[in-house]
Amino acid sequence: MFKPLLKVAAIASLVLMASSPTFAADDKKVYKFKLAHTWPTKFPIFGDAIHSMADTAKKMSNGRIQIKIDSKNKHKAPLGIFDMVKAGQYDMGHSGSYYWKGKVPNTLFFTSMPFGMTAVEQYAWFYHGGGMELMDKVYAPHNLLSFPGGNTGNQMGGWFQKEIKSIDDLKGLKMRIPGFAGEVMAKVGAKPTNIPAGELYTALEKGTIDALEWVGPSLDLRMGFHKIAPYYYTGWHEPGSELQFLFNKKKWDGLPEDIKEILRVSMRNAAYDMYVHSYHESAKNWASMKKDFPKIEVKSFPSEVLQALKDANDELIAERAKSDPLAKEIIESQAEYLNKARAWTKISDQSYYETMEKLK
Ligand code: CA
């Protein structure tokens, strides 16, 4: 976190020291950007991250960076961000990389993968383990740059009307579960669907679907699912979902270095802040859910079910690696990094949690 800030400070002092008239002229130039995002107006947490990025960039640039933010209520194309930023209709976007898997399959890998890295492991991969370079490889041919845009933390497995005791209980189960996890569920016999957020509560209440996953207490509380479904399953499918800031590459390439660095730092700061904000909201909302609905039963799928899901996941991943060399490169990079990072997670965080559990 601190390295880029120091860089900005260094650049800022160079700007002060420079007597070049170019610097003086640039110093007053205002850079205006238009940003489109996938979410509704005033959407909590995600929206806060976007506005905090724009505010930070404005303050750090002493007003030279001005970002106008349009929600989906304005541009009406929540899943059109990729195309709009690519075409230059908008300079910037905020969305989720896995939404573009139908367009550019390799975008799938940069949100969260089932049985993959947690938020902190994935941040380490992005910034220090080659993740950013691979994301550039996927996005640059589309005149786009993608930056981490905020993490939801580990997502809950979802709300279920019936307990899942064996793999047979997943057969024919109608569940809202998007992305690659949906493909995994389909492979074990479930019927994944994707229903718009506004219709989810009614669909679960009326039995149109038997189960759904959304995020976790941070955003589930306001949806009210805990009032109509008794079982809250722990997660396996989105261990650390990272949103994204998109930037039109041509526009980015034409910016001066100081403006680029302020934008980079503002995005990185907003992303990390969304991660801790999500953590805070989940902790707070989980306490209030438990208080108001003490009968919520938190469950984990039996090991046999999780193993079947993991086997299905591994098969699907292997198929992708076979079909595309860049997919193979990303899959191998993530697998190798996960192995290395998890060995450390085990003797650090995991061991600490286990130790604490045994104490009074
Ligand atoms: Ca989710």
Tab-separated table of N, CA and C in Angstrom, residues 201-315:
chain	number	residue	atom	x	y	z
A	201	TYR	N	-35.852	-12.236	-4.082
A	201	TYR	CA	-36.603	-12.517	-2.853
A	201	TYR	C	-37.893	-13.272	-3.183
A	202	THR	N	-38.654	-12.740	-4.148
A	202	THR	CA	-39.928	-13.347	-4.546
A	202	THR	C	-39.707	-14.747	-5.117
A	203	ALA	N	-38.659	-14.905	-5.922
A	203	ALA	CA	-38.375	-16.220	-6.525
A	203	ALA	C	-38.113	-17.270	-5.448
A	204	LEU	N	-37.402	-16.881	-4.394
A	204	LEU	CA	-37.097	-17.824	-3.307
A	204	LEU	C	-38.343	-18.072	-2.458
A	205	GLU	N	-39.085	-17.017	-2.217
A	205	GLU	CA	-40.285	-17.122	-1.384
A	205	GLU	C	-41.354	-17.984	-2.063
A	206	LYS	N	-41.519	-17.803	-3.369
A	206	LYS	CA	-42.567	-18.546	-4.091
A	206	LYS	C	-42.125	-19.927	-4.544
A	207	GLY	N	-40.847	-20.257	-4.342
A	207	GLY	CA	-40.379	-21.594	-4.720
A	207	GLY	C	-40.006	-21.724	-6.195
A	208	THR	N	-39.910	-20.604	-6.908
A	208	THR	CA	-39.422	-20.650	-8.299
A	208	THR	C	-37.989	-21.173	-8.279
A	209	ILE	N	-37.238	-20.824	-7.223
A	209	ILE	CA	-35.912	-21.404	-6.996
A	209	ILE	C	-35.882	-22.002	-5.583
A	210	ASP	N	-35.006	-22.997	-5.383
A	210	ASP	CA	-34.906	-23.664	-4.075
A	210	ASP	C	-33.807	-23.063	-3.212
A	211	ALA	N	-32.910	-22.338	-3.856
A	211	ALA	CA	-31.759	-21.793	-3.130
A	211	ALA	C	-31.159	-20.655	-3.943
A	212	LEU	N	-30.364	-19.839	-3.272
A	212	LEU	CA	-29.668	-18.773	-3.997
A	212	LEU	C	-28.424	-18.374	-3.244
A	213	GLU	N	-27.467	-17.860	-3.967
A	213	GLU	CA	-26.318	-17.229	-3.307
A	213	GLU	C	-26.304	-15.781	-3.749
A	214	TRP	N	-25.910	-14.891	-2.829
A	214	TRP	CA	-25.787	-13.479	-3.177
A	214	TRP	C	-24.369	-13.056	-2.803
A	215	VAL	N	-24.131	-12.591	-1.610
A	215	VAL	CA	-22.773	-12.193	-1.252
A	215	VAL	C	-22.405	-12.767	0.126
A	216	GLY	N	-22.958	-12.153	1.141
A	216	GLY	CA	-22.685	-12.522	2.533
A	216	GLY	C	-23.478	-11.520	3.349
A	217	PRO	N	-23.362	-11.551	4.671
A	217	PRO	CA	-24.172	-10.641	5.488
A	217	PRO	C	-24.062	-9.172	5.068
A	218	SER	N	-22.901	-8.749	4.551
A	218	SER	CA	-22.712	-7.337	4.181
A	218	SER	C	-23.825	-6.847	3.265
A	219	LEU	N	-24.226	-7.675	2.307
A	219	LEU	CA	-25.274	-7.261	1.366
A	219	LEU	C	-26.521	-8.142	1.424
A	220	ASP	N	-26.441	-9.294	2.101
A	220	ASP	CA	-27.611	-10.186	2.167
A	220	ASP	C	-28.683	-9.637	3.113
A	221	LEU	N	-28.251	-8.962	4.173
A	221	LEU	CA	-29.209	-8.513	5.194
A	221	LEU	C	-30.331	-7.676	4.589
A	222	ARG	N	-29.956	-6.690	3.768
A	222	ARG	CA	-30.964	-5.799	3.194
A	222	ARG	C	-31.872	-6.513	2.192
A	223	MET	N	-31.437	-7.689	1.682
A	223	MET	CA	-32.268	-8.445	0.741
A	223	MET	C	-33.343	-9.250	1.492
A	224	GLY	N	-33.132	-9.500	2.792
A	224	GLY	CA	-34.153	-10.155	3.621
A	224	GLY	C	-34.279	-11.662	3.457
A	225	PHE	N	-33.293	-12.307	2.815
A	225	PHE	CA	-33.402	-13.756	2.569
A	225	PHE	C	-33.522	-14.550	3.882
A	226	HIS	N	-32.915	-14.033	4.945
A	226	HIS	CA	-32.926	-14.748	6.227
A	226	HIS	C	-34.340	-14.874	6.799
A	227	LYS	N	-35.270	-14.088	6.260
A	227	LYS	CA	-36.644	-14.173	6.755
A	227	LYS	C	-37.404	-15.325	6.106
A	228	ILE	N	-36.907	-15.836	4.985
A	228	ILE	CA	-37.679	-16.852	4.252
A	228	ILE	C	-36.929	-18.163	3.999
A	229	ALA	N	-35.666	-18.247	4.372
A	229	ALA	CA	-34.936	-19.517	4.189
A	229	ALA	C	-34.176	-19.841	5.465
A	230	PRO	N	-34.275	-21.098	5.943
A	230	PRO	CA	-33.697	-21.421	7.258
A	230	PRO	C	-32.191	-21.722	7.268
A	231	TYR	N	-31.646	-22.156	6.121
A	231	TYR	CA	-30.246	-22.617	6.139
A	231	TYR	C	-29.330	-21.643	5.410
A	232	TYR	N	-28.257	-21.266	6.102
A	232	TYR	CA	-27.254	-20.364	5.527
A	232	TYR	C	-25.966	-21.175	5.396
A	233	TYR	N	-25.605	-21.519	4.138
A	233	TYR	CA	-24.436	-22.368	3.922
A	233	TYR	C	-23.154	-21.552	3.793
A	234	THR	N	-22.082	-22.149	4.273
A	234	THR	CA	-20.776	-21.498	4.148
A	234	THR	C	-20.277	-21.683	2.707
A	235	GLY	N	-19.304	-20.882	2.341
A	235	GLY	CA	-18.939	-20.782	0.925
A	235	GLY	C	-17.847	-21.710	0.437
A	236	TRP	N	-17.797	-21.879	-0.852
A	236	TRP	CA	-16.769	-22.636	-1.561
A	236	TRP	C	-16.542	-22.032	-2.947
A	237	HIS	N	-17.508	-21.253	-3.403
A	237	HIS	CA	-17.596	-20.879	-4.824
A	237	HIS	C	-17.013	-19.512	-5.146
A	238	GLU	N	-16.978	-18.588	-4.163
A	238	GLU	CA	-16.390	-17.262	-4.401
A	238	GLU	C	-15.608	-16.864	-3.149
A	239	PRO	N	-14.417	-17.454	-2.965
A	239	PRO	CA	-13.674	-17.228	-1.719
A	239	PRO	C	-13.142	-15.802	-1.544
A	240	GLY	N	-13.192	-14.987	-2.578
A	240	GLY	CA	-12.723	-13.591	-2.416
A	240	GLY	C	-12.978	-12.821	-3.700
A	241	SER	N	-14.233	-12.424	-3.915
A	241	SER	CA	-14.581	-11.815	-5.211
A	241	SER	C	-14.091	-10.380	-5.335
A	242	GLU	N	-13.242	-10.183	-6.336
A	242	GLU	CA	-12.660	-8.862	-6.588
A	242	GLU	C	-13.435	-8.191	-7.720
A	243	LEU	N	-13.927	-6.984	-7.470
A	243	LEU	CA	-14.550	-6.211	-8.555
A	243	LEU	C	-13.424	-5.582	-9.378
A	244	GLN	N	-13.790	-4.797	-10.387
A	244	GLN	CA	-12.736	-4.227	-11.227
A	244	GLN	C	-13.049	-2.779	-11.608
A	245	PHE	N	-11.979	-1.998	-11.742
A	245	PHE	CA	-12.061	-0.725	-12.452
A	245	PHE	C	-11.558	-1.001	-13.862
A	246	LEU	N	-12.293	-0.529	-14.845
A	246	LEU	CA	-11.840	-0.637	-16.231
A	246	LEU	C	-11.419	0.740	-16.715
A	247	PHE	N	-10.432	0.763	-17.602
A	247	PHE	CA	-9.969	2.033	-18.160
A	247	PHE	C	-9.782	1.860	-19.658
A	248	ASN	N	-10.222	2.821	-20.449
A	248	ASN	CA	-9.966	2.809	-21.887
A	248	ASN	C	-8.464	2.985	-22.088
A	249	LYS	N	-7.828	2.010	-22.730
A	249	LYS	CA	-6.365	1.976	-22.796
A	249	LYS	C	-5.793	3.150	-23.586
A	250	LYS	N	-6.457	3.496	-24.669
A	250	LYS	CA	-5.968	4.592	-25.502
A	250	LYS	C	-5.967	5.899	-24.687
A	251	LYS	N	-7.034	6.088	-23.929
A	251	LYS	CA	-7.149	7.281	-23.096
A	251	LYS	C	-6.037	7.267	-22.025
A	252	TRP	N	-5.876	6.113	-21.387
A	252	TRP	CA	-4.865	5.944	-20.334
A	252	TRP	C	-3.454	6.235	-20.864
A	253	ASP	N	-3.142	5.666	-22.029
A	253	ASP	CA	-1.803	5.812	-22.599
A	253	ASP	C	-1.467	7.284	-22.892
A	254	GLY	N	-2.471	8.104	-23.098
A	254	GLY	CA	-2.226	9.510	-23.404
A	254	GLY	C	-2.092	10.401	-22.173
A	255	LEU	N	-2.220	9.800	-20.989
A	255	LEU	CA	-2.173	10.617	-19.763
A	255	LEU	C	-0.737	10.814	-19.282
A	256	PRO	N	-0.449	11.962	-18.645
A	256	PRO	CA	0.884	12.144	-18.053
A	256	PRO	C	1.080	11.214	-16.850
A	257	GLU	N	2.352	10.928	-16.523
A	257	GLU	CA	2.670	9.949	-15.489
A	257	GLU	C	2.082	10.293	-14.118
A	258	ASP	N	2.087	11.593	-13.771
A	258	ASP	CA	1.583	11.919	-12.425
A	258	ASP	C	0.084	11.639	-12.314
A	259	ILE	N	-0.655	11.931	-13.381
A	259	ILE	CA	-2.100	11.677	-13.368
A	259	ILE	C	-2.361	10.170	-13.315
A	260	LYS	N	-1.591	9.413	-14.082
A	260	LYS	CA	-1.732	7.943	-14.064
A	260	LYS	C	-1.495	7.392	-12.650
A	261	GLU	N	-0.430	7.896	-12.021
A	261	GLU	CA	-0.073	7.359	-10.699
A	261	GLU	C	-1.135	7.727	-9.649
A	262	ILE	N	-1.676	8.929	-9.740
A	262	ILE	CA	-2.742	9.317	-8.803
A	262	ILE	C	-3.962	8.415	-9.018
A	263	LEU	N	-4.290	8.148	-10.255
A	263	LEU	CA	-5.432	7.263	-10.542
A	263	LEU	C	-5.162	5.853	-10.028
A	264	ARG	N	-3.929	5.341	-10.291
A	264	ARG	CA	-3.561	4.003	-9.823
A	264	ARG	C	-3.698	3.894	-8.300
A	265	VAL	N	-3.158	4.884	-7.604
A	265	VAL	CA	-3.184	4.863	-6.137
A	265	VAL	C	-4.628	4.991	-5.637
A	266	SER	N	-5.413	5.836	-6.294
A	266	SER	CA	-6.807	6.031	-5.862
A	266	SER	C	-7.614	4.751	-6.054
A	267	MET	N	-7.370	4.048	-7.156
A	267	MET	CA	-8.100	2.793	-7.400
A	267	MET	C	-7.660	1.722	-6.399
A	268	ARG	N	-6.351	1.654	-6.168
A	268	ARG	CA	-5.829	0.624	-5.266
A	268	ARG	C	-6.309	0.862	-3.833
A	269	ASN	N	-6.328	2.121	-3.453
A	269	ASN	CA	-6.792	2.465	-2.118
A	269	ASN	C	-8.284	2.163	-1.961
A	270	ALA	N	-9.070	2.516	-2.973
A	270	ALA	CA	-10.521	2.276	-2.913
A	270	ALA	C	-10.812	0.778	-2.869
A	271	ALA	N	-10.004	-0.001	-3.619
A	271	ALA	CA	-10.208	-1.452	-3.642
A	271	ALA	C	-9.966	-2.044	-2.250
A	272	TYR	N	-8.846	-1.678	-1.647
A	272	TYR	CA	-8.527	-2.225	-0.334
A	272	TYR	C	-9.553	-1.762	0.704
A	273	ASP	N	-9.956	-0.500	0.565
A	273	ASP	CA	-10.929	0.035	1.519
A	273	ASP	C	-12.273	-0.682	1.386
A	274	MET	N	-12.640	-1.072	0.159
A	274	MET	CA	-13.898	-1.810	0.005
A	274	MET	C	-13.811	-3.173	0.680
A	275	TYR	N	-12.635	-3.771	0.632
A	275	TYR	CA	-12.433	-5.071	1.286
A	275	TYR	C	-12.678	-4.957	2.802
A	276	VAL	N	-12.085	-3.964	3.425
A	276	VAL	CA	-12.277	-3.842	4.884
A	276	VAL	C	-13.677	-3.333	5.213
A	277	HIS	N	-14.238	-2.508	4.338
A	277	HIS	CA	-15.611	-2.039	4.525
A	277	HIS	C	-16.572	-3.231	4.477
A	278	SER	N	-16.363	-4.143	3.510
A	278	SER	CA	-17.194	-5.345	3.393
A	278	SER	C	-17.084	-6.184	4.662
A	279	TYR	N	-15.852	-6.294	5.148
A	279	TYR	CA	-15.613	-7.086	6.362
A	279	TYR	C	-16.403	-6.502	7.533
A	280	HIS	N	-16.322	-5.186	7.662
A	280	HIS	CA	-17.016	-4.478	8.735
A	280	HIS	C	-18.531	-4.679	8.630
A	281	GLU	N	-19.073	-4.492	7.424
A	281	GLU	CA	-20.524	-4.612	7.233
A	281	GLU	C	-20.992	-6.044	7.491
A	282	SER	N	-20.176	-7.023	7.081
A	282	SER	CA	-20.563	-8.416	7.321
A	282	SER	C	-20.584	-8.733	8.814
A	283	ALA	N	-19.563	-8.285	9.529
A	283	ALA	CA	-19.500	-8.551	10.969
A	283	ALA	C	-20.704	-7.912	11.674
A	284	LYS	N	-20.988	-6.678	11.318
A	284	LYS	CA	-22.090	-5.928	11.946
A	284	LYS	C	-23.441	-6.569	11.593
A	285	ASN	N	-23.641	-6.870	10.328
A	285	ASN	CA	-24.935	-7.406	9.888
A	285	ASN	C	-25.164	-8.835	10.358
A	286	TRP	N	-24.093	-9.613	10.461
A	286	TRP	CA	-24.240	-10.987	10.954
A	286	TRP	C	-24.693	-10.960	12.410
A	287	ALA	N	-24.152	-10.033	13.186
A	287	ALA	CA	-24.577	-9.902	14.580
A	287	ALA	C	-26.063	-9.568	14.647
A	288	SER	N	-26.513	-8.692	13.778
A	288	SER	CA	-27.916	-8.304	13.867
A	288	SER	C	-28.849	-9.389	13.307
A	289	MET	N	-28.399	-10.118	12.277
A	289	MET	CA	-29.211	-11.245	11.769
A	289	MET	C	-29.414	-12.296	12.855
A	290	LYS	N	-28.305	-12.632	13.545
A	290	LYS	CA	-28.365	-13.673	14.577
A	290	LYS	C	-29.270	-13.258	15.731
A	291	LYS	N	-29.253	-11.961	16.026
A	291	LYS	CA	-30.056	-11.451	17.142
A	291	LYS	C	-31.545	-11.515	16.782
A	292	ASP	N	-31.880	-11.064	15.587
A	292	ASP	CA	-33.292	-10.996	15.187
A	292	ASP	C	-33.849	-12.339	14.725
A	293	PHE	N	-32.991	-13.190	14.189
A	293	PHE	CA	-33.441	-14.498	13.685
A	293	PHE	C	-32.529	-15.586	14.236
A	294	PRO	N	-32.652	-15.854	15.553
A	294	PRO	CA	-31.724	-16.815	16.178
A	294	PRO	C	-31.830	-18.222	15.601
A	295	LYS	N	-32.907	-18.486	14.815
A	295	LYS	CA	-33.057	-19.855	14.289
A	295	LYS	C	-32.303	-20.103	12.985
A	296	ILE	N	-31.648	-19.085	12.444
A	296	ILE	CA	-30.856	-19.319	11.220
A	296	ILE	C	-29.836	-20.414	11.519
A	297	GLU	N	-29.813	-21.426	10.663
A	297	GLU	CA	-28.835	-22.507	10.872
A	297	GLU	C	-27.696	-22.377	9.883
A	298	VAL	N	-26.496	-22.166	10.399
A	298	VAL	CA	-25.326	-22.101	9.527
A	298	VAL	C	-24.825	-23.524	9.296
A	299	LYS	N	-24.690	-23.888	8.037
A	299	LYS	CA	-24.282	-25.255	7.692
A	299	LYS	C	-23.141	-25.207	6.685
A	300	SER	N	-22.404	-26.301	6.630
A	300	SER	CA	-21.447	-26.487	5.537
A	300	SER	C	-21.879	-27.741	4.796
A	301	PHE	N	-21.648	-27.789	3.488
A	301	PHE	CA	-21.959	-29.012	2.744
A	301	PHE	C	-21.118	-30.147	3.314
A	302	PRO	N	-21.682	-31.385	3.333
A	302	PRO	CA	-20.856	-32.529	3.765
A	302	PRO	C	-19.625	-32.665	2.850
A	303	SER	N	-18.553	-33.239	3.384
A	303	SER	CA	-17.289	-33.364	2.624
A	303	SER	C	-17.489	-34.061	1.289
A	304	GLU	N	-18.356	-35.081	1.287
A	304	GLU	CA	-18.601	-35.864	0.062
A	304	GLU	C	-19.172	-34.951	-1.045
A	305	VAL	N	-20.047	-34.017	-0.647
A	305	VAL	CA	-20.652	-33.080	-1.607
A	305	VAL	C	-19.583	-32.103	-2.113
A	306	LEU	N	-18.799	-31.586	-1.179
A	306	LEU	CA	-17.752	-30.633	-1.563
A	306	LEU	C	-16.715	-31.295	-2.473
A	307	GLN	N	-16.397	-32.561	-2.176
A	307	GLN	CA	-15.419	-33.259	-3.022
A	307	GLN	C	-15.960	-33.426	-4.437
A	308	ALA	N	-17.262	-33.755	-4.551
A	308	ALA	CA	-17.879	-33.907	-5.883
A	308	ALA	C	-17.844	-32.569	-6.632
A	309	LEU	N	-18.096	-31.469	-5.904
A	309	LEU	CA	-18.045	-30.146	-6.537
A	309	LEU	C	-16.617	-29.814	-6.973
A	310	LYS	N	-15.656	-30.153	-6.111
A	310	LYS	CA	-14.250	-29.876	-6.424
A	310	LYS	C	-13.801	-30.696	-7.642
A	311	ASP	N	-14.214	-31.968	-7.695
A	311	ASP	CA	-13.855	-32.818	-8.844
A	311	ASP	C	-14.437	-32.240	-10.133
A	312	ALA	N	-15.704	-31.803	-10.066
A	312	ALA	CA	-16.357	-31.217	-11.249
A	312	ALA	C	-15.622	-29.946	-11.664
A	313	ASN	N	-15.261	-29.135	-10.668
A	313	ASN	CA	-14.520	-27.891	-10.908
A	313	ASN	C	-13.184	-28.190	-11.608
A	314	ASP	N	-12.450	-29.179	-11.070
A	314	ASP	CA	-11.129	-29.487	-11.623
A	314	ASP	C	-11.223	-29.979	-13.065
A	315	GLU	N	-12.265	-30.761	-13.341
A	315	GLU	CA	-12.462	-31.256	-14.715
A	315	GLU	C	-12.728	-30.097	-15.672
